[in-house]
Amino acid sequence: MSASEKAKAKTEQTVGKVEKEAGRAVGNERVAAEGESKEAKGDLRGAKEKGKDALKG
């Protein structure tokens, strides 16, 4: 996994989780949904990179 892509994935996951929890805490469903979306995007980016690594062998 390239270091920059790994960092992007972790950043998206972390920012998304924080946004999601902050949105839930204040009762803002839109912010919570955006956070959940960012977190999922980070998860997908990480999975993509792990798949690339697995193919390299």
GROMACS .gro file of N, CA, C and O in nm:
model
  228
    1MET      N    1   0.085  -0.116   0.000
    1MET     CA    2   0.000   0.000   0.000
    1MET      C    3   0.090   0.123   0.000
    1MET      O    4   0.182   0.132   0.079
    2SER      N    5   0.064   0.214  -0.092
    2SER     CA    6   0.146   0.333  -0.093
    2SER      C    7   0.118   0.416   0.032
    2SER      O    8   0.006   0.420   0.082
    3ALA      N    9   0.221   0.478   0.080
    3ALA     CA   10   0.210   0.551   0.205
    3ALA      C   11   0.110   0.665   0.196
    3ALA      O   12   0.032   0.688   0.289
    4SER      N   13   0.107   0.735   0.082
    4SER     CA   14   0.015   0.848   0.071
    4SER      C   15  -0.130   0.801   0.065
    4SER      O   16  -0.218   0.864   0.124
    5GLU      N   17  -0.157   0.692  -0.004
    5GLU     CA   18  -0.293   0.640  -0.010
    5GLU      C   19  -0.336   0.585   0.125
    5GLU      O   20  -0.452   0.600   0.165
    6LYS      N   21  -0.244   0.523   0.195
    6LYS     CA   22  -0.275   0.472   0.329
    6LYS      C   23  -0.309   0.587   0.422
    6LYS      O   24  -0.405   0.580   0.499
    7ALA      N   25  -0.234   0.695   0.413
    7ALA     CA   26  -0.259   0.812   0.496
    7ALA      C   27  -0.394   0.875   0.462
    7ALA      O   28  -0.468   0.915   0.552
    8LYS      N   29  -0.426   0.882   0.333
    8LYS     CA   30  -0.555   0.937   0.292
    8LYS      C   31  -0.669   0.853   0.347
    8LYS      O   32  -0.770   0.906   0.393
    9ALA      N   33  -0.654   0.722   0.340
    9ALA     CA   34  -0.758   0.631   0.389
    9ALA      C   35  -0.779   0.651   0.539
    9ALA      O   36  -0.893   0.664   0.586
   10LYS      N   37  -0.671   0.655   0.615
   10LYS     CA   38  -0.683   0.673   0.760
   10LYS      C   39  -0.742   0.809   0.795
   10LYS      O   40  -0.824   0.821   0.886
   11THR      N   41  -0.701   0.912   0.720
   11THR     CA   42  -0.754   1.046   0.745
   11THR      C   43  -0.903   1.051   0.719
   11THR      O   44  -0.979   1.104   0.801
   12GLU      N   45  -0.946   0.994   0.606
   12GLU     CA   46  -1.090   0.993   0.574
   12GLU      C   47  -1.168   0.915   0.679
   12GLU      O   48  -1.277   0.958   0.719
   13GLN      N   49  -1.114   0.803   0.724
   13GLN     CA   50  -1.182   0.724   0.825
   13GLN      C   51  -1.196   0.802   0.956
   13GLN      O   52  -1.303   0.805   1.016
   14THR      N   53  -1.090   0.866   0.997
   14THR     CA   54  -1.089   0.940   1.123
   14THR      C   55  -1.181   1.062   1.117
   14THR      O   56  -1.263   1.082   1.207
   15VAL      N   57  -1.167   1.142   1.011
   15VAL     CA   58  -1.251   1.261   0.997
   15VAL      C   59  -1.398   1.220   0.989
   15VAL      O   60  -1.484   1.282   1.050
   16GLY      N   61  -1.425   1.116   0.914
   16GLY     CA   62  -1.562   1.068   0.901
   16GLY      C   63  -1.620   1.024   1.034
   16GLY      O   64  -1.734   1.057   1.067
   17LYS      N   65  -1.541   0.950   1.110
   17LYS     CA   66  -1.589   0.902   1.240
   17LYS      C   67  -1.618   1.019   1.334
   17LYS      O   68  -1.721   1.021   1.402
   18VAL      N   69  -1.528   1.118   1.335
   18VAL     CA   70  -1.547   1.235   1.421
   18VAL      C   71  -1.672   1.312   1.379
   18VAL      O   72  -1.754   1.350   1.463
   19GLU      N   73  -1.687   1.335   1.248
   19GLU     CA   74  -1.806   1.406   1.198
   19GLU      C   75  -1.934   1.331   1.233
   19GLU      O   76  -2.034   1.391   1.274
   20LYS      N   77  -1.931   1.200   1.212
   20LYS     CA   78  -2.049   1.118   1.239
   20LYS      C   79  -2.090   1.130   1.386
   20LYS      O   80  -2.207   1.153   1.417
   21GLU      N   81  -1.994   1.115   1.475
   21GLU     CA   82  -2.024   1.120   1.618
   21GLU      C   83  -2.065   1.261   1.661
   21GLU      O   84  -2.155   1.277   1.743
   22ALA      N   85  -2.002   1.363   1.604
   22ALA     CA   86  -2.039   1.501   1.638
   22ALA      C   87  -2.181   1.530   1.591
   22ALA      O   88  -2.260   1.593   1.663
   23GLY      N   89  -2.214   1.487   1.471
   23GLY     CA   90  -2.349   1.506   1.419
   23GLY      C   91  -2.454   1.438   1.505
   23GLY      O   92  -2.560   1.494   1.532
   24ARG      N   93  -2.424   1.316   1.548
   24ARG     CA   94  -2.517   1.243   1.635
   24ARG      C   95  -2.531   1.312   1.771
   24ARG      O   96  -2.639   1.317   1.828
   25ALA      N   97  -2.420   1.364   1.822
   25ALA     CA   98  -2.421   1.427   1.954
   25ALA      C   99  -2.510   1.551   1.957
   25ALA      O  100  -2.577   1.577   2.057
   26VAL      N  101  -2.509   1.627   1.848
   26VAL     CA  102  -2.589   1.750   1.845
   26VAL      C  103  -2.723   1.729   1.776
   26VAL      O  104  -2.802   1.821   1.764
   27GLY      N  105  -2.748   1.608   1.728
   27GLY     CA  106  -2.875   1.577   1.665
   27GLY      C  107  -2.887   1.625   1.522
   27GLY      O  108  -2.996   1.643   1.470
   28ASN      N  109  -2.773   1.644   1.455
   28ASN     CA  110  -2.774   1.689   1.316
   28ASN      C  111  -2.753   1.567   1.226
   28ASN      O  112  -2.641   1.520   1.208
   29GLU      N  113  -2.862   1.520   1.168
   29GLU     CA  114  -2.856   1.398   1.086
   29GLU      C  115  -2.774   1.417   0.959
   29GLU      O  116  -2.710   1.324   0.913
   30ARG      N  117  -2.777   1.536   0.901
   30ARG     CA  118  -2.702   1.562   0.777
   30ARG      C  119  -2.552   1.548   0.802
   30ARG      O  120  -2.482   1.481   0.726
   31VAL      N  121  -2.503   1.607   0.908
   31VAL     CA  122  -2.361   1.599   0.941
   31VAL      C  123  -2.323   1.455   0.973
   31VAL      O  124  -2.218   1.406   0.930
   32ALA      N  125  -2.408   1.386   1.045
   32ALA     CA  126  -2.382   1.246   1.078
   32ALA      C  127  -2.374   1.161   0.952
   32ALA      O  128  -2.285   1.076   0.939
   33ALA      N  129  -2.464   1.186   0.857
   33ALA     CA  130  -2.463   1.110   0.731
   33ALA      C  131  -2.339   1.141   0.648
   33ALA      O  132  -2.280   1.051   0.588
   34GLU      N  133  -2.299   1.268   0.645
   34GLU     CA  134  -2.177   1.304   0.571
   34GLU      C  135  -2.055   1.237   0.633
   34GLU      O  136  -1.967   1.189   0.563
   35GLY      N  137  -2.051   1.235   0.764
   35GLY     CA  138  -1.940   1.169   0.833
   35GLY      C  139  -1.936   1.021   0.804
   35GLY      O  140  -1.830   0.963   0.780
   36GLU      N  141  -2.052   0.958   0.804
   36GLU     CA  142  -2.060   0.815   0.774
   36GLU      C  143  -2.013   0.788   0.631
   36GLU      O  144  -1.943   0.690   0.605
   37SER      N  145  -2.048   0.877   0.541
   37SER     CA  146  -2.006   0.864   0.401
   37SER      C  147  -1.854   0.875   0.388
   37SER      O  148  -1.790   0.796   0.317
   38LYS      N  149  -1.795   0.972   0.457
   38LYS     CA  150  -1.650   0.989   0.452
   38LYS      C  151  -1.578   0.868   0.511
   38LYS      O  152  -1.476   0.823   0.460
   39GLU      N  153  -1.633   0.817   0.620
   39GLU     CA  154  -1.573   0.701   0.685
   39GLU      C  155  -1.576   0.581   0.589
   39GLU      O  156  -1.478   0.508   0.575
   40ALA      N  157  -1.689   0.562   0.522
   40ALA     CA  158  -1.702   0.451   0.427
   40ALA      C  159  -1.606   0.468   0.309
   40ALA      O  160  -1.546   0.371   0.262
   41LYS      N  161  -1.590   0.591   0.264
   41LYS     CA  162  -1.496   0.618   0.154
   41LYS      C  163  -1.354   0.581   0.195
   41LYS      O  164  -1.279   0.521   0.118
   42GLY      N  165  -1.317   0.614   0.318
   42GLY     CA  166  -1.185   0.577   0.369
   42GLY      C  167  -1.169   0.427   0.379
   42GLY      O  168  -1.063   0.373   0.347
   43ASP      N  169  -1.275   0.359   0.422
   43ASP     CA  170  -1.271   0.212   0.431
   43ASP      C  171  -1.250   0.151   0.293
   43ASP      O  172  -1.171   0.058   0.277
   44LEU      N  173  -1.321   0.204   0.194
   44LEU     CA  174  -1.307   0.152   0.058
   44LEU      C  175  -1.168   0.178   0.000
   44LEU      O  176  -1.111   0.093  -0.066
   45ARG      N  177  -1.116   0.297   0.027
   45ARG     CA  178  -0.981   0.330  -0.021
   45ARG      C  179  -0.878   0.234   0.040
   45ARG      O  180  -0.791   0.183  -0.029
   46GLY      N  181  -0.892   0.207   0.169
   46GLY     CA  182  -0.801   0.114   0.236
   46GLY      C  183  -0.813  -0.027   0.180
   46GLY      O  184  -0.712  -0.094   0.157
   47ALA      N  185  -0.937  -0.071   0.154
   47ALA     CA  186  -0.958  -0.205   0.099
   47ALA      C  187  -0.899  -0.216  -0.042
   47ALA      O  188  -0.840  -0.319  -0.077
   48LYS      N  189  -0.912  -0.111  -0.120
   48LYS     CA  190  -0.856  -0.110  -0.255
   48LYS      C  191  -0.705  -0.126  -0.250
   48LYS      O  192  -0.647  -0.205  -0.325
   49GLU      N  193  -0.642  -0.052  -0.162
   49GLU     CA  194  -0.497  -0.060  -0.150
   49GLU      C  195  -0.451  -0.197  -0.100
   49GLU      O  196  -0.350  -0.249  -0.146
   50LYS      N  197  -0.525  -0.256  -0.008
   50LYS     CA  198  -0.490  -0.389   0.041
   50LYS      C  199  -0.503  -0.491  -0.071
   50LYS      O  200  -0.423  -0.584  -0.082
   51GLY      N  201  -0.604  -0.476  -0.156
   51GLY     CA  202  -0.621  -0.564  -0.271
   51GLY      C  203  -0.506  -0.552  -0.368
   51GLY      O  204  -0.457  -0.653  -0.421
   52LYS      N  205  -0.460  -0.431  -0.391
   52LYS     CA  206  -0.345  -0.410  -0.479
   52LYS      C  207  -0.221  -0.479  -0.422
   52LYS      O  208  -0.145  -0.542  -0.496
   53ASP      N  209  -0.203  -0.464  -0.291
   53ASP     CA  210  -0.088  -0.528  -0.226
   53ASP      C  211  -0.095  -0.681  -0.240
   53ASP      O  212   0.006  -0.747  -0.262
   54ALA      N  213  -0.215  -0.736  -0.224
   54ALA     CA  214  -0.231  -0.881  -0.233
   54ALA      C  215  -0.197  -0.931  -0.373
   54ALA      O  216  -0.139  -1.041  -0.388
   55LEU      N  217  -0.231  -0.855  -0.474
   55LEU     CA  218  -0.202  -0.896  -0.611
   55LEU      C  219  -0.052  -0.890  -0.643
   55LEU      O  220  -0.003  -0.967  -0.725
   56LYS      N  221   0.018  -0.799  -0.576
   56LYS     CA  222   0.162  -0.788  -0.598
   56LYS      C  223   0.235  -0.909  -0.543
   56LYS      O  224   0.343  -0.942  -0.588
   57GLY      N  225   0.175  -0.972  -0.445
   57GLY     CA  226   0.226  -1.097  -0.394
   57GLY      C  227   0.320  -1.089  -0.285
   57GLY      O  228   0.397  -1.153  -0.241
   0.00000   0.00000   0.00000
